[in-house]
CSV table of N, CA and C in Angstrom, one decimal:
chain,number,residue,atom,x,y,z
A,2,UNK,N,45.5,206.1,264.5
A,2,UNK,CA,46.6,205.6,263.5
A,2,UNK,C,46.1,206.1,262.4
A,3,UNK,N,47.0,206.0,260.8
A,3,UNK,CA,46.5,206.7,259.8
A,3,UNK,C,45.8,205.3,258.9
A,4,UNK,N,45.3,206.0,258.2
A,4,UNK,CA,44.2,204.6,257.3
A,4,UNK,C,45.3,204.1,256.7
A,5,UNK,N,45.1,202.6,256.3
A,5,UNK,CA,45.9,201.8,255.5
A,5,UNK,C,46.1,202.2,254.2
A,6,UNK,N,46.6,201.5,253.1
A,6,UNK,CA,47.0,201.8,252.0
A,6,UNK,C,45.7,201.5,251.2
A,7,UNK,N,44.4,200.8,251.3
A,7,UNK,CA,43.3,200.8,251.2
A,7,UNK,C,42.6,201.9,251.3
A,8,UNK,N,43.1,202.9,251.7
A,8,UNK,CA,42.0,203.9,252.4
A,8,UNK,C,41.1,203.7,253.9
A,9,UNK,N,41.1,202.4,254.1
A,9,UNK,CA,40.4,202.1,255.4
A,9,UNK,C,40.9,202.5,256.4
A,10,UNK,N,39.9,202.9,257.4
A,10,UNK,CA,40.8,203.0,258.9
A,10,UNK,C,41.1,201.9,259.5
A,11,UNK,N,42.5,202.0,260.3
A,11,UNK,CA,42.5,201.1,261.1
A,11,UNK,C,42.7,201.2,262.3
A,12,UNK,N,43.1,200.1,263.2
A,12,UNK,CA,43.3,200.0,264.9
A,12,UNK,C,42.0,200.7,265.3
A,13,UNK,N,42.3,201.8,266.4
A,13,UNK,CA,41.5,202.5,267.0
A,13,UNK,C,40.4,203.0,266.1
A,14,UNK,N,40.5,203.7,264.8
A,14,UNK,CA,39.6,204.1,264.1
A,14,UNK,C,38.6,203.2,263.4
A,15,UNK,N,39.0,201.8,263.4
A,15,UNK,CA,38.1,201.1,262.7
A,15,UNK,C,37.1,200.7,263.9
A,16,UNK,N,37.7,200.2,264.9
A,16,UNK,CA,36.7,200.1,266.3
A,16,UNK,C,35.5,201.3,266.5
A,17,UNK,N,36.1,202.2,266.0
A,17,UNK,CA,35.2,203.4,266.5
A,17,UNK,C,34.0,203.6,265.6
A,18,UNK,N,34.4,203.4,264.1
A,18,UNK,CA,33.7,203.1,263.0
A,18,UNK,C,32.6,202.2,263.2
A,19,UNK,N,33.1,200.9,263.7
A,19,UNK,CA,32.5,199.7,263.8
A,19,UNK,C,31.2,200.1,264.9
A,20,UNK,N,32.0,200.5,265.8
A,20,UNK,CA,30.6,200.8,267.1
A,20,UNK,C,29.8,201.8,266.7
A,21,UNK,N,30.1,202.6,265.7
A,21,UNK,CA,29.3,203.7,265.3
A,21,UNK,C,28.1,203.1,264.2
A,22,UNK,N,28.6,202.1,263.2
A,22,UNK,CA,27.6,201.5,262.5
A,22,UNK,C,26.7,200.5,263.2
A,23,UNK,N,27.0,199.8,264.5
A,23,UNK,CA,26.3,199.2,265.3
A,23,UNK,C,25.3,200.2,265.8
A,24,UNK,N,25.7,201.0,266.5
A,24,UNK,CA,24.7,201.9,267.1
A,24,UNK,C,23.9,202.4,266.4
A,25,UNK,N,24.3,202.8,264.8
A,25,UNK,CA,23.1,203.2,264.0
A,25,UNK,C,22.3,201.9,263.4
A,26,UNK,N,23.1,200.7,263.2
A,26,UNK,CA,22.0,199.8,262.9
A,26,UNK,C,21.0,199.6,264.0
A,27,UNK,N,21.3,199.4,265.4
A,27,UNK,CA,20.9,199.2,266.5
A,27,UNK,C,19.5,200.0,266.7
A,28,UNK,N,20.0,201.4,266.3
A,28,UNK,CA,19.2,202.5,266.3
A,28,UNK,C,17.8,202.4,265.3
A,29,UNK,N,18.2,201.9,264.1
A,29,UNK,CA,17.4,201.4,263.1
A,29,UNK,C,16.2,200.2,263.5
A,30,UNK,N,17.1,199.5,263.8
A,30,UNK,CA,16.4,198.3,264.3
A,30,UNK,C,15.4,198.3,265.3
A,31,UNK,N,15.6,199.2,266.6
A,31,UNK,CA,14.6,199.5,267.4
A,31,UNK,C,13.7,200.5,267.0
A,32,UNK,N,13.9,201.4,266.0
A,32,UNK,CA,12.9,202.4,265.4
A,32,UNK,C,11.9,201.4,264.9
A,33,UNK,N,12.4,200.8,263.9
A,33,UNK,CA,11.6,199.8,263.0
A,33,UNK,C,10.6,198.8,264.2
A,34,UNK,N,11.5,198.3,265.0
A,34,UNK,CA,10.2,197.5,265.8
A,34,UNK,C,9.5,198.3,266.8
A,35,UNK,N,9.9,199.3,267.0
A,35,UNK,CA,9.0,200.4,267.9
A,35,UNK,C,7.5,200.7,266.9
A,36,UNK,N,8.0,201.1,265.6
A,36,UNK,CA,6.9,201.4,264.5
A,36,UNK,C,5.9,200.4,264.3
A,37,UNK,N,6.4,198.8,264.3
A,37,UNK,CA,5.7,197.9,263.9
A,37,UNK,C,4.8,197.7,265.4
A,38,UNK,N,5.6,197.6,266.5
A,38,UNK,CA,4.9,197.6,268.0
A,38,UNK,C,3.7,198.5,267.9
A,39,UNK,N,4.1,200.0,267.6
A,39,UNK,CA,2.7,200.7,267.7
A,39,UNK,C,1.9,200.5,266.3
A,40,UNK,N,2.3,200.0,265.3
A,40,UNK,CA,1.1,199.4,264.4
A,40,UNK,C,0.6,198.4,264.9
A,41,UNK,N,1.0,197.2,265.4
A,41,UNK,CA,0.2,196.2,266.0
A,41,UNK,C,-0.5,196.5,267.0
A,42,UNK,N,-0.1,197.3,268.0
A,42,UNK,CA,-0.9,197.8,268.7
A,42,UNK,C,-2.3,198.6,268.4
A,43,UNK,N,-2.1,199.4,267.3
A,43,UNK,CA,-2.9,200.0,266.4
A,43,UNK,C,-3.9,199.3,265.8
A,44,UNK,N,-3.4,198.0,265.2
A,44,UNK,CA,-4.3,197.3,264.8
A,44,UNK,C,-5.1,196.0,265.9
A,45,UNK,N,-4.8,195.9,266.9
A,45,UNK,CA,-5.1,195.1,267.9
A,45,UNK,C,-6.3,195.8,268.6
A,46,UNK,N,-6.0,197.0,268.6
A,46,UNK,CA,-7.2,198.0,269.2
A,46,UNK,C,-8.5,198.3,268.3
A,47,UNK,N,-8.1,198.5,267.1
A,47,UNK,CA,-9.2,198.4,266.1
A,47,UNK,C,-9.6,197.1,266.1
A,48,UNK,N,-9.3,195.8,266.0
A,48,UNK,CA,-9.8,194.7,266.0
A,48,UNK,C,-10.5,194.7,267.3
A,49,UNK,N,-10.3,195.2,268.5
A,49,UNK,CA,-11.2,194.8,269.7
A,49,UNK,C,-12.0,195.8,269.6
A,50,UNK,N,-12.3,197.0,269.0
A,50,UNK,CA,-13.3,197.8,268.8
A,50,UNK,C,-14.3,197.0,268.1
A,51,UNK,N,-14.1,196.5,266.6
A,51,UNK,CA,-14.9,196.2,265.8
A,51,UNK,C,-15.4,195.0,266.5
A,52,UNK,N,-14.5,194.0,267.0
A,52,UNK,CA,-15.2,192.8,267.9
A,52,UNK,C,-16.6,193.3,268.8
A,53,UNK,N,-15.8,194.2,269.8
A,53,UNK,CA,-16.6,194.5,270.6
A,53,UNK,C,-18.3,195.2,270.1
A,54,UNK,N,-18.4,196.1,269.0
A,54,UNK,CA,-19.1,196.3,268.4
A,54,UNK,C,-20.1,195.1,267.5
A,55,UNK,N,-19.5,194.2,267.1
A,55,UNK,CA,-19.9,193.1,266.7
A,55,UNK,C,-20.8,192.3,267.5
A,56,UNK,N,-20.1,192.1,268.5
A,56,UNK,CA,-20.9,191.0,269.8
A,56,UNK,C,-22.0,191.7,270.5
A,57,UNK,N,-21.8,193.0,270.1
A,57,UNK,CA,-23.0,193.8,270.6
A,57,UNK,C,-24.2,193.7,269.8
A,58,UNK,N,-23.9,193.9,268.7
A,58,UNK,CA,-25.0,194.1,267.6
A,58,UNK,C,-25.4,192.4,267.6
A,59,UNK,N,-24.6,191.4,267.7
A,59,UNK,CA,-24.9,189.8,267.8
A,59,UNK,C,-26.1,189.8,269.1
A,60,UNK,N,-25.6,190.4,270.2
A,60,UNK,CA,-26.4,190.2,271.2
A,60,UNK,C,-27.5,190.5,271.2
A,61,UNK,N,-27.8,191.9,270.6
A,61,UNK,CA,-28.9,192.4,270.5
A,61,UNK,C,-29.8,191.8,269.2
A,62,UNK,N,-29.5,191.1,268.4
A,62,UNK,CA,-30.1,190.4,267.5
A,62,UNK,C,-30.5,188.8,268.4
A,63,UNK,N,-29.8,188.5,268.9
A,63,UNK,CA,-30.4,187.3,269.6
A,63,UNK,C,-31.5,187.7,270.6
A,64,UNK,N,-31.4,188.9,271.3
A,64,UNK,CA,-32.4,189.2,272.1
A,64,UNK,C,-33.7,189.2,271.8
A,65,UNK,N,-33.8,189.8,270.3
A,65,UNK,CA,-34.8,189.9,269.4
A,65,UNK,C,-35.1,188.9,269.1
A,66,UNK,N,-34.6,187.9,268.7
A,66,UNK,CA,-35.1,186.3,268.4
A,66,UNK,C,-35.6,185.5,269.3
A,67,UNK,N,-35.4,186.0,270.9
A,67,UNK,CA,-35.7,184.9,271.7
A,67,UNK,C,-37.1,185.2,271.9
A,68,UNK,N,-38.0,184.6,272.6
A,68,UNK,CA,-39.4,185.2,273.0
A,68,UNK,C,-39.4,185.7,274.4
A,69,UNK,N,-38.5,185.7,275.2
A,69,UNK,CA,-38.4,186.7,276.6
A,69,UNK,C,-38.2,187.9,276.3
A,70,UNK,N,-38.7,188.5,275.1
A,70,UNK,CA,-38.4,190.0,275.0
A,70,UNK,C,-38.6,191.1,276.0
A,71,UNK,N,-39.5,190.2,277.0
A,71,UNK,CA,-39.8,191.2,278.0
A,71,UNK,C,-39.0,191.4,279.0
A,72,UNK,N,-37.9,190.7,279.4
A,72,UNK,CA,-36.9,190.5,280.2
A,72,UNK,C,-35.9,191.3,279.8
A,73,UNK,N,-35.4,191.9,280.7
A,73,UNK,CA,-34.3,192.7,280.6
A,73,UNK,C,-33.1,191.9,280.5
A,74,UNK,N,-31.9,192.2,279.9
A,74,UNK,CA,-30.8,191.7,279.8
A,74,UNK,C,-29.9,191.2,280.9
A,75,UNK,N,-30.1,192.1,282.1
A,75,UNK,CA,-29.9,191.5,283.4
A,75,UNK,C,-30.6,190.3,283.9
A,76,UNK,N,-32.0,190.3,283.9
A,76,UNK,CA,-32.8,189.5,284.1
A,76,UNK,C,-32.4,187.9,283.2
A,77,UNK,N,-32.2,188.2,282.3
A,77,UNK,CA,-31.9,187.1,281.4
A,77,UNK,C,-30.5,186.3,281.9
A,78,UNK,N,-29.5,187.2,281.9
A,78,UNK,CA,-28.3,186.8,282.6
A,78,UNK,C,-28.4,186.1,284.0
A,79,UNK,N,-29.4,186.5,284.9
A,79,UNK,CA,-29.3,186.1,286.2
A,79,UNK,C,-30.2,184.5,285.9
A,80,UNK,N,-31.3,184.3,285.0
A,80,UNK,CA,-31.8,183.0,284.7
A,80,UNK,C,-30.7,182.5,284.0
A,81,UNK,N,-30.0,182.7,283.0
A,81,UNK,CA,-28.7,181.7,282.6
A,81,UNK,C,-27.8,181.5,283.4
A,82,UNK,N,-27.6,182.1,284.7
A,82,UNK,CA,-26.4,181.5,285.6
A,82,UNK,C,-27.2,180.7,286.3
A,83,UNK,N,-28.5,181.1,286.8
A,83,UNK,CA,-29.3,179.9,287.6
A,83,UNK,C,-29.0,178.6,287.1
A,84,UNK,N,-29.4,178.8,285.6
A,84,UNK,CA,-29.7,177.4,284.7
A,84,UNK,C,-28.4,176.8,284.8
A,85,UNK,N,-27.1,177.9,284.8
A,85,UNK,CA,-25.8,176.7,284.5
A,85,UNK,C,-25.1,176.6,285.9
A,86,UNK,N,-25.6,177.2,286.7
A,86,UNK,CA,-24.7,177.0,288.1
A,86,UNK,C,-25.2,176.8,289.1
A,87,UNK,N,-26.8,176.5,289.2
A,87,UNK,CA,-27.3,176.1,290.2
A,87,UNK,C,-27.9,177.4,291.6
A,88,UNK,N,-28.7,177.3,292.4
A,88,UNK,CA,-29.2,177.8,293.1
A,88,UNK,C,-28.1,178.7,293.7
A,89,UNK,N,-28.6,179.9,294.0
A,89,UNK,CA,-27.4,181.0,294.7
A,89,UNK,C,-28.0,182.1,295.2
A,90,UNK,N,-27.7,182.7,296.2
A,90,UNK,CA,-27.9,183.4,297.2
A,90,UNK,C,-27.6,185.0,296.3
A,91,UNK,N,-28.5,186.1,296.4
A,91,UNK,CA,-28.3,187.4,295.7
A,91,UNK,C,-27.3,188.1,295.9
A,92,UNK,N,-26.5,187.5,297.0
A,92,UNK,CA,-25.0,188.1,297.1
A,92,UNK,C,-23.9,187.4,296.1
A,93,UNK,N,-24.2,186.1,295.9
A,93,UNK,CA,-23.3,185.7,294.7
A,93,UNK,C,-23.6,186.0,293.6
A,94,UNK,N,-25.1,186.3,293.5
A,94,UNK,CA,-25.5,186.7,292.0
A,94,UNK,C,-24.7,188.0,291.8
A,95,UNK,N,-24.7,188.7,292.7
A,95,UNK,CA,-24.4,190.5,292.6
A,95,UNK,C,-22.8,190.2,292.4
A,96,UNK,N,-22.3,189.4,293.0
A,96,UNK,CA,-20.4,189.4,292.5
A,96,UNK,C,-20.7,189.1,291.3
A,97,UNK,N,-21.1,187.6,291.0
A,97,UNK,CA,-20.8,187.0,289.7
A,97,UNK,C,-21.2,188.0,288.5
A,98,UNK,N,-22.3,188.9,288.7
A,98,UNK,CA,-22.6,189.9,287.5
A,98,UNK,C,-22.0,191.2,287.6
A,99,UNK,N,-21.2,191.4,288.7
A,99,UNK,CA,-20.4,192.8,288.9
A,99,UNK,C,-21.6,194.2,289.3
A,100,UNK,N,-22.4,193.5,290.1
A,100,UNK,CA,-23.4,194.7,290.3
A,100,UNK,C,-23.6,194.7,292.0
A,101,UNK,N,-24.3,195.9,292.7
A,101,UNK,CA,-24.5,195.7,293.6
A,101,UNK,C,-25.6,194.7,294.3
A,102,UNK,N,-25.9,194.4,295.5
A,102,UNK,CA,-26.1,193.2,296.0
A,102,UNK,C,-27.7,194.1,295.9
A,103,UNK,N,-28.2,195.2,296.1
A,103,UNK,CA,-29.3,196.0,296.2
A,103,UNK,C,-30.0,195.7,294.5
A,104,UNK,N,-29.0,196.0,293.8
A,104,UNK,CA,-29.6,196.0,292.3
A,104,UNK,C,-30.0,194.5,292.1
A,105,UNK,N,-29.4,193.8,292.7
A,105,UNK,CA,-29.7,192.1,292.1
A,105,UNK,C,-31.0,191.8,292.6
A,106,UNK,N,-31.0,192.4,294.3
A,106,UNK,CA,-32.3,192.3,294.8
A,106,UNK,C,-33.5,192.5,293.8
A,107,UNK,N,-33.5,193.7,293.1
A,107,UNK,CA,-34.5,194.2,292.5
A,107,UNK,C,-34.8,193.2,291.1
A,108,UNK,N,-33.7,192.9,290.5
A,108,UNK,CA,-33.7,191.9,290.0
A,108,UNK,C,-34.4,190.5,289.7
A,109,UNK,N,-33.8,189.9,291.2
A,109,UNK,CA,-34.3,188.6,291.5
A,109,UNK,C,-36.1,188.9,291.9
A,110,UNK,N,-36.3,189.9,292.5
A,110,UNK,CA,-37.4,190.1,292.8
A,110,UNK,C,-38.8,190.4,291.8
A,111,UNK,N,-37.9,190.7,290.7
A,111,UNK,CA,-38.9,190.7,289.3
A,111,UNK,C,-38.9,189.5,288.5
A,112,UNK,N,-38.1,188.7,288.6
A,112,UNK,CA,-38.1,187.2,288.5
A,112,UNK,C,-39.1,186.2,289.3
A,113,UNK,N,-39.0,186.7,290.7
A,113,UNK,CA,-39.8,185.9,291.3
A,113,UNK,C,-41.2,186.4,291.1
A,114,UNK,N,-41.3,187.8,291.2
A,114,UNK,CA,-42.9,188.1,290.4
A,114,UNK,C,-43.6,187.2,289.2
A,115,UNK,N,-42.4,187.1,288.4
A,115,UNK,CA,-43.2,186.4,287.3
A,115,UNK,C,-42.9,184.8,287.2
A,116,UNK,N,-42.2,184.5,288.3
A,116,UNK,CA,-42.4,183.1,288.9
A,116,UNK,C,-41.5,182.3,288.0
A,117,UNK,N,-40.5,182.9,287.5
A,117,UNK,CA,-39.5,182.3,286.8
A,117,UNK,C,-38.3,181.7,288.1
A,118,UNK,N,-38.4,182.6,289.2
A,118,UNK,CA,-37.4,182.1,290.3
A,118,UNK,C,-38.1,181.6,291.5
A,119,UNK,N,-37.6,181.1,292.4
A,119,UNK,CA,-38.4,180.6,293.6
A,119,UNK,C,-37.0,180.8,295.0
A,120,UNK,N,-37.5,181.2,295.8
A,120,UNK,CA,-36.5,181.2,297.1
A,120,UNK,C,-37.1,180.1,298.1
A,121,UNK,N,-36.0,179.5,298.7
A,121,UNK,CA,-36.0,178.4,299.5
A,121,UNK,C,-34.7,179.0,300.5
A,122,UNK,N,-35.0,178.6,301.8
A,122,UNK,CA,-33.8,178.9,302.6
A,122,UNK,C,-32.5,178.2,302.5
A,123,UNK,N,-31.5,178.9,302.9
A,123,UNK,CA,-30.3,178.5,302.8
A,123,UNK,C,-30.0,177.3,303.8
A,124,UNK,N,-29.4,176.4,303.3
A,124,UNK,CA,-29.4,175.0,304.3
A,124,UNK,C,-28.4,175.2,305.1
A,125,UNK,N,-27.5,175.9,305.4
A,125,UNK,CA,-26.5,176.3,306.2
A,125,UNK,C,-26.2,177.5,307.2
A,126,UNK,N,-27.2,178.6,306.6
A,126,UNK,CA,-27.1,180.0,307.0
A,126,UNK,C,-28.6,180.7,307.0
A,127,UNK,N,-29.0,180.3,308.0
A,127,UNK,CA,-30.3,180.9,308.0
A,127,UNK,C,-31.0,182.1,307.9
A,128,UNK,N,-29.9,182.9,308.0
A,128,UNK,CA,-29.9,184.4,307.5
A,128,UNK,C,-30.4,184.8,306.0
A,129,UNK,N,-29.8,184.0,305.3
A,129,UNK,CA,-29.8,184.1,303.6
A,129,UNK,C,-30.7,182.8,303.1
A,130,UNK,N,-31.3,183.3,301.9
A,130,UNK,CA,-32.1,182.2,300.9
A,130,UNK,C,-31.0,182.3,299.7
A,131,UNK,N,-31.8,181.0,299.1
A,131,UNK,CA,-31.2,180.6,297.8
A,131,UNK,C,-32.4,180.8,296.9
A,132,UNK,N,-32.0,181.4,295.9
A,132,UNK,CA,-33.0,181.4,294.5
A,132,UNK,C,-32.4,180.4,293.4
A,133,UNK,N,-33.5,179.8,292.9
A,133,UNK,CA,-33.5,178.6,291.8
A,133,UNK,C,-34.5,179.2,291.1
A,134,UNK,N,-34.3,178.2,289.8
A,134,UNK,CA,-35.6,178.4,288.9
A,134,UNK,C,-36.6,177.3,288.9
A,135,UNK,N,-37.9,177.8,288.7
A,135,UNK,CA,-38.9,177.2,288.7
A,135,UNK,C,-38.7,176.5,287.5
A,136,UNK,N,-39.8,175.6,287.5
A,136,UNK,CA,-40.3,174.6,286.3
A,136,UNK,C,-40.6,175.8,285.3
A,137,UNK,N,-41.2,176.6,285.6
A,137,UNK,CA,-41.3,177.7,284.3
A,137,UNK,C,-40.0,178.4,284.1
A,138,UNK,N,-39.2,178.8,284.9
A,138,UNK,CA,-38.1,179.3,284.5
A,138,UNK,C,-37.5,178.3,283.7
A,139,UNK,N,-37.3,177.1,284.2
A,139,UNK,CA,-36.4,176.1,283.6
A,139,UNK,C,-36.8,176.0,282.0
A,140,UNK,N,-38.3,176.1,281.9
A,140,UNK,CA,-38.9,176.0,280.4
A,140,UNK,C,-38.5,177.3,279.7
A,141,UNK,N,-38.6,178.4,280.6
A,141,UNK,CA,-38.6,179.9,279.8
A,141,UNK,C,-36.7,179.6,279.3
A,142,UNK,N,-36.0,179.4,279.9
A,142,UNK,CA,-34.5,179.3,279.3
A,142,UNK,C,-34.2,178.4,278.4
A,143,UNK,N,-35.0,177.1,278.2
A,143,UNK,CA,-34.6,176.4,277.4
A,143,UNK,C,-35.4,177.2,276.2
A,144,UNK,N,-36.3,177.3,276.2
A,144,UNK,CA,-37.1,178.2,275.1
A,144,UNK,C,-36.6,179.5,274.5
A,145,UNK,N,-35.7,180.3,275.4
A,145,UNK,CA,-34.9,181.3,274.9
A,145,UNK,C,-33.5,180.5,274.2
A,146,UNK,N,-33.0,179.9,274.8
A,146,UNK,CA,-31.9,179.3,274.3
A,146,UNK,C,-32.1,178.3,272.9
A,147,UNK,N,-33.1,177.9,272.6
A,147,UNK,CA,-33.5,177.3,271.4
A,147,UNK,C,-33.7,178.3,270.6
A,148,UNK,N,-34.4,179.3,270.9
A,148,UNK,CA,-34.6,180.5,269.5
A,148,UNK,C,-33.4,181.0,269.4
A,149,UNK,N,-32.6,181.1,270.2
A,149,UNK,CA,-31.6,181.9,270.1
A,149,UNK,C,-30.4,181.0,269.2
A,150,UNK,N,-30.5,179.8,269.4
A,150,UNK,CA,-29.7,178.8,268.8
A,150,UNK,C,-30.2,178.6,267.3
A,151,UNK,N,-31.6,178.6,267.2
A,151,UNK,CA,-32.0,178.3,265.9
A,151,UNK,C,-31.9,179.5,265.0
A,152,UNK,N,-31.8,180.8,265.5
A,152,UNK,CA,-31.7,181.9,264.8
A,152,UNK,C,-30.2,181.9,264.4
A,153,UNK,N,-29.5,181.6,265.2
A,153,UNK,CA,-28.0,181.8,264.9
A,153,UNK,C,-27.6,181.0,263.8
A,154,UNK,N,-28.5,179.6,264.0
A,154,UNK,CA,-27.8,178.4,262.9
A,154,UNK,C,-28.2,178.8,261.8
A,155,UNK,N,-29.4,179.5,261.4
A,155,UNK,CA,-30.0,179.6,260.6
A,155,UNK,C,-29.4,180.9,259.9
A,156,UNK,N,-28.9,181.8,260.6
A,156,UNK,CA,-28.1,182.7,260.0
A,156,UNK,C,-26.8,182.3,259.2
A,157,UNK,N,-26.2,181.5,260.3
A,157,UNK,CA,-24.7,181.1,259.6
A,157,UNK,C,-25.2,179.8,258.5
A,158,UNK,N,-26.0,179.2,258.5
A,158,UNK,CA,-26.1,178.4,257.1
A,158,UNK,C,-26.5,179.3,256.1
A,159,UNK,N,-27.3,180.1,256.1
A,159,UNK,CA,-28.0,181.1,254.9
A,159,UNK,C,-26.9,181.9,254.3
A,160,UNK,N,-26.2,182.6,255.4
A,160,UNK,CA,-25.4,184.2,255.0
A,160,UNK,C,-24.2,183.8,255.0
A,161,UNK,N,-23.3,182.5,255.2
A,161,UNK,CA,-21.9,182.3,255.3
A,161,UNK,C,-21.6,180.7,254.4
A,162,UNK,N,-20.8,181.2,253.8
A,162,UNK,CA,-20.1,180.1,252.8
A,162,UNK,C,-19.5,179.0,253.7
A,163,UNK,N,-19.6,177.5,253.3
A,163,UNK,CA,-19.1,176.6,253.9
A,163,UNK,C,-17.4,176.9,254.6
A,164,UNK,N,-16.7,177.6,253.8
A,164,UNK,CA,-15.4,178.2,254.0
A,164,UNK,C,-15.5,179.1,255.4
A,165,UNK,N,-16.4,180.0,255.3
A,165,UNK,CA,-16.7,180.9,256.2
A,165,UNK,C,-17.2,180.2,257.6
A,166,UNK,N,-17.9,179.3,257.3
A,166,UNK,CA,-18.4,178.6,258.6
A,166,UNK,C,-17.4,177.9,259.0
A,167,UNK,N,-16.3,177.3,258.8
A,167,UNK,CA,-15.3,176.9,259.3
A,167,UNK,C,-14.3,177.7,259.7
A,168,UNK,N,-14.3,179.3,259.5
A,168,UNK,CA,-13.5,180.0,259.7
A,168,UNK,C,-14.3,180.9,261.2
A,169,UNK,N,-15.6,180.7,261.1
A,169,UNK,CA,-16.3,180.8,262.4
A,169,UNK,C,-16.2,180.0,263.4
A,170,UNK,N,-15.8,178.7,262.7
A,170,UNK,CA,-16.0,177.6,263.9
A,170,UNK,C,-14.5,178.1,264.7
A,171,UNK,N,-13.5,178.3,263.7
A,171,UNK,CA,-11.9,178.6,264.5
A,171,UNK,C,-12.1,179.9,265.4
A,172,UNK,N,-12.6,181.0,264.8
A,172,UNK,CA,-12.9,182.3,265.4
A,172,UNK,C,-13.6,181.8,266.7
A,173,UNK,N,-14.4,181.0,266.9
A,173,UNK,CA,-15.4,181.0,268.2
A,173,UNK,C,-14.2,180.1,269.2
A,174,UNK,N,-13.4,179.3,269.0
A,174,UNK,CA,-12.3,178.7,269.6
A,174,UNK,C,-11.4,179.6,270.3
A,175,UNK,N,-11.2,180.9,269.3
A,175,UNK,CA,-10.4,182.0,269.9
A,175,UNK,C,-10.9,182.6,270.7
A,176,UNK,N,-12.1,183.1,270.4
A,176,UNK,CA,-13.1,183.9,271.4
A,176,UNK,C,-13.5,183.1,272.7
A,177,UNK,N,-13.5,181.7,272.8
A,177,UNK,CA,-13.4,181.1,274.0
A,177,UNK,C,-12.4,181.2,274.9
A,178,UNK,N,-11.1,181.3,274.2
A,178,UNK,CA,-9.8,181.3,275.1
A,178,UNK,C,-9.9,182.7,275.5
A,179,UNK,N,-10.4,184.0,274.9
A,179,UNK,CA,-10.1,185.3,275.3
A,179,UNK,C,-11.0,185.4,276.6
A,180,UNK,N,-12.4,184.7,276.8
A,180,UNK,CA,-13.2,184.8,278.0
A,180,UNK,C,-12.5,183.8,279.1
A,181,UNK,N,-11.8,183.1,278.9
A,181,UNK,CA,-11.6,182.0,280.1
A,181,UNK,C,-10.8,182.9,281.0
A,182,UNK,N,-11.0,182.3,282.2
A,182,UNK,CA,-10.1,183.3,283.4
A,182,UNK,C,-9.4,182.2,284.0
C-alpha cells in the first residue's frame, strides 16, 4: 500500500514498521536489563568477597582477643556448639561441623585431655558416648565469649560514630538473615 499524503506508511507497511520498532525497543530493553543484571551480579560478587574477607579478619581479631589462644578454631567451635546445643556424640558434632568423624574424634580427644569436655555413656545407645562441657569447659567458654564481646564492644564504641553504630546494628540483622537456614 502506498504512503499516505503525509508521507507516513499505511496499512501493512505501518504494521511492519510498528513491529520493527517494538522489536528494536524490546532488544534495547533486554540489552539494558542484561547489562544491569551483569553489573548487579558483579557488585554482589564484589560485596560477597569483601564481606568474606572482613568476616575472616574479624574472626582472627576475636581469636586473638580471647584468653583461650592455645585452642584451635575447630576446638573453639566444638566448645561453642556443646555450650549452645548441649551434649552430643562425635558423629553429631562431625555432621554439624562438616568434618569426618575421625577428625572430630581427634578434636574431642584433645578437649578431653585439656579437661574441657567429659564423656558419658549415651542413655539409649550403649555403643556411643556423649560429650559435654565440664565445669572448667563452661567457665572457659564464658571467659572466651566475655573477652570477645568486650573487645568488640570497645572497638564499636571507640571506632564508629553513633550513626555508623546504627548502620552496623542493621547490617548485623541482615547478616543474621543470610546465615539462617
